PDB file of C-alpha atoms in Angstrom:
ATOM      1  CA  MET A  24      92.600 -19.562 -30.278  1.00 61.00           C
ATOM      2  CA  SER A  25      92.455 -22.176 -33.030  1.00 67.00           C
ATOM      3  CA  THR A  26      92.275 -25.834 -32.087  1.00 75.00           C
ATOM      4  CA  ASP A  27      93.106 -27.108 -35.557  1.00 83.00           C
ATOM      5  CA  ILE A  28      95.728 -29.827 -35.619  1.00 83.00           C
ATOM      6  CA  VAL A  29      98.692 -29.153 -37.870  1.00 82.00           C
ATOM      7  CA  LEU A  30     100.628 -32.219 -39.018  1.00 84.00           C
ATOM      8  CA  VAL A  31     104.118 -31.884 -40.380  1.00 83.00           C
ATOM      9  CA  GLN A  32     105.603 -34.859 -42.195  1.00 86.00           C
ATOM     10  CA  LEU A  33     109.354 -34.958 -42.354  1.00 83.00           C
ATOM     11  CA  PRO A  34     110.998 -36.623 -45.353  1.00 88.00           C
ATOM     12  CA  ASP A  35     112.778 -39.950 -44.944  1.00 87.00           C
ATOM     13  CA  ILE A  36     116.296 -38.581 -45.305  1.00 85.00           C
ATOM     14  CA  LEU A  37     117.816 -42.055 -45.059  1.00 82.00           C
ATOM     15  CA  ALA A  38     115.780 -43.484 -47.949  1.00 86.00           C
ATOM     16  CA  ASP A  39     118.465 -42.602 -50.501  1.00 88.00           C
ATOM     17  CA  TRP A  40     121.435 -42.505 -48.127  1.00 86.00           C
ATOM     18  CA  PRO A  41     124.505 -43.100 -50.312  1.00 90.00           C
ATOM     19  CA  TRP A  42     126.798 -44.604 -47.665  1.00 89.00           C
ATOM     20  CA  LYS A  43     126.820 -48.049 -46.118  1.00 86.00           C
ATOM     21  CA  ARG A  44     125.664 -48.178 -42.511  1.00 81.00           C
ATOM     22  CA  VAL A  45     128.225 -49.646 -40.150  1.00 84.00           C
ATOM     23  CA  VAL A  46     128.435 -50.165 -36.412  1.00 81.00           C
ATOM     24  CA  ASN A  47     131.003 -47.995 -34.667  1.00 84.00           C
ATOM     25  CA  PRO A  48     134.106 -50.215 -34.376  1.00 86.00           C
ATOM     26  CA  HIS A  49     134.858 -48.677 -30.965  1.00 85.00           C
ATOM     27  CA  SER A  50     131.469 -49.676 -29.581  1.00 84.00           C
ATOM     28  CA  SER A  51     131.531 -52.183 -26.731  1.00 88.00           C
ATOM     29  CA  PRO A  52     129.159 -53.769 -24.231  1.00 88.00           C
ATOM     30  CA  GLN A  53     130.769 -51.586 -21.533  1.00 91.00           C
ATOM     31  CA  MET A  54     130.062 -48.431 -23.562  1.00 87.00           C
ATOM     32  CA  LYS A  55     126.452 -49.513 -24.085  1.00 83.00           C
ATOM     33  CA  ALA A  56     126.057 -50.137 -20.348  1.00 87.00           C
ATOM     34  CA  GLN A  57     127.494 -46.710 -19.534  1.00 89.00           C
ATOM     35  CA  SER A  58     125.151 -45.066 -22.036  1.00 83.00           C
ATOM     36  CA  MET A  59     122.132 -46.828 -20.548  1.00 80.00           C
ATOM     37  CA  GLU A  60     123.249 -45.807 -17.045  1.00 87.00           C
ATOM     38  CA  TRP A  61     123.439 -42.173 -18.201  1.00 85.00           C
ATOM     39  CA  ILE A  62     119.971 -42.331 -19.775  1.00 81.00           C
ATOM     40  CA  GLN A  63     118.556 -43.943 -16.618  1.00 84.00           C
ATOM     41  CA  SER A  64     119.904 -41.026 -14.563  1.00 85.00           C
ATOM     42  CA  PHE A  65     117.098 -38.916 -16.045  1.00 82.00           C
ATOM     43  CA  VAL A  66     114.327 -41.306 -14.985  1.00 82.00           C
ATOM     44  CA  SER A  67     112.853 -39.976 -11.748  1.00 80.00           C
ATOM     45  CA  THR A  68     109.387 -41.550 -11.521  1.00 82.00           C
ATOM     46  CA  PRO A  69     107.804 -44.940 -12.223  1.00 86.00           C
ATOM     47  CA  HIS A  70     105.779 -43.305 -15.050  1.00 80.00           C
ATOM     48  CA  MET A  71     108.973 -42.023 -16.707  1.00 78.00           C
ATOM     49  CA  GLN A  72     110.487 -45.518 -16.382  1.00 82.00           C
ATOM     50  CA  ARG A  73     107.493 -47.041 -18.199  1.00 80.00           C
ATOM     51  CA  VAL A  74     107.730 -44.371 -20.916  1.00 74.00           C
ATOM     52  CA  PHE A  75     111.428 -45.082 -21.471  1.00 75.00           C
ATOM     53  CA  ASP A  76     110.971 -48.874 -21.311  1.00 78.00           C
ATOM     54  CA  ARG A  77     108.155 -48.866 -23.873  1.00 77.00           C
ATOM     55  CA  GLY A  78     109.280 -45.944 -26.004  1.00 70.00           C
ATOM     56  CA  GLU A  79     105.872 -44.290 -25.484  1.00 62.00           C
ATOM     57  CA  PHE A  80     106.631 -40.711 -26.375  1.00 63.00           C
ATOM     58  CA  ASP A  81     103.532 -38.571 -26.916  1.00 63.00           C
ATOM     59  CA  LEU A  82     103.017 -36.316 -29.902  1.00 64.00           C
ATOM     60  CA  MET A  83     103.319 -32.604 -29.241  1.00 70.00           C
ATOM     61  CA  THR A  84     101.257 -29.697 -30.455  1.00 74.00           C
ATOM     62  CA  PRO A  85     103.086 -27.227 -32.707  1.00 75.00           C
ATOM     63  CA  HIS A  86     103.253 -24.777 -29.772  1.00 82.00           C
ATOM     64  CA  GLU A  87     104.779 -27.428 -27.481  1.00 82.00           C
ATOM     65  CA  ALA A  88     107.272 -28.422 -30.166  1.00 80.00           C
ATOM     66  CA  GLN A  89     108.334 -24.790 -30.683  1.00 86.00           C
ATOM     67  CA  ARG A  90     108.793 -24.351 -26.942  1.00 89.00           C
ATOM     68  CA  LEU A  91     110.913 -27.508 -26.703  1.00 87.00           C
ATOM     69  CA  VAL A  92     113.052 -26.380 -29.654  1.00 89.00           C
ATOM     70  CA  ALA A  93     113.606 -23.003 -27.971  1.00 92.00           C
ATOM     71  CA  LEU A  94     114.648 -24.725 -24.735  1.00 93.00           C
ATOM     72  CA  ALA A  95     116.938 -27.130 -26.599  1.00 91.00           C
ATOM     73  CA  LEU A  96     118.632 -24.281 -28.464  1.00 92.00           C
ATOM     74  CA  ASP A  97     119.104 -22.403 -25.200  1.00 94.00           C
ATOM     75  CA  ALA A  98     120.663 -25.495 -23.608  1.00 93.00           C
ATOM     76  CA  MET A  99     123.096 -25.906 -26.503  1.00 92.00           C
ATOM     77  CA  ARG A 100     124.011 -22.209 -26.565  1.00 94.00           C
ATOM     78  CA  ASN A 101     124.401 -22.014 -22.778  1.00 94.00           C
ATOM     79  CA  PRO A 102     125.631 -25.418 -21.559  1.00 93.00           C
ATOM     80  CA  GLU A 103     127.075 -23.880 -18.380  1.00 94.00           C
ATOM     81  CA  ARG A 104     123.597 -22.761 -17.263  1.00 92.00           C
ATOM     82  CA  THR A 105     121.808 -25.083 -14.824  1.00 90.00           C
ATOM     83  CA  ARG A 106     118.411 -26.109 -16.153  1.00 90.00           C
ATOM     84  CA  PRO A 107     115.280 -25.738 -13.976  1.00 90.00           C
ATOM     85  CA  ALA A 108     114.167 -28.958 -12.241  1.00 84.00           C
ATOM     86  CA  GLN A 109     110.654 -28.813 -13.774  1.00 85.00           C
ATOM     87  CA  GLU A 110     112.008 -28.581 -17.341  1.00 87.00           C
ATOM     88  CA  CYS A 111     111.790 -31.493 -19.785  1.00 84.00           C
ATOM     89  CA  VAL A 112     114.563 -33.990 -19.011  1.00 84.00           C
ATOM     90  CA  ALA A 113     115.394 -34.208 -22.724  1.00 84.00           C
ATOM     91  CA  VAL A 114     116.702 -30.629 -22.547  1.00 88.00           C
ATOM     92  CA  GLU A 115     119.070 -31.527 -19.701  1.00 88.00           C
ATOM     93  CA  ALA A 116     120.232 -34.614 -21.600  1.00 87.00           C
ATOM     94  CA  LEU A 117     120.936 -32.449 -24.632  1.00 86.00           C
ATOM     95  CA  ARG A 118     122.791 -29.877 -22.507  1.00 89.00           C
ATOM     96  CA  GLN A 119     125.093 -32.589 -21.179  1.00 89.00           C
TER      97      GLN A 119
END
């Protein structure tokens, strides 16, 4: 098994974005609070809380990234299916 690290650099698709960026006119402090409450519902440990608070999301290996993509696609294709408890919480968030 190779241990070489493969880096993939995605292009900055917003660099030449032709449209003006605007804040959603329907956005409100209440909506933001509800969104944060929903995100917090996925935090189940003190470590996860620190990760969310600091935005410390680790890099994945290509194999891990492919696995997460496969899980995410499955969640989108089968939203009625309950996700396993040990699965990445991002997949459940995407399913919802």
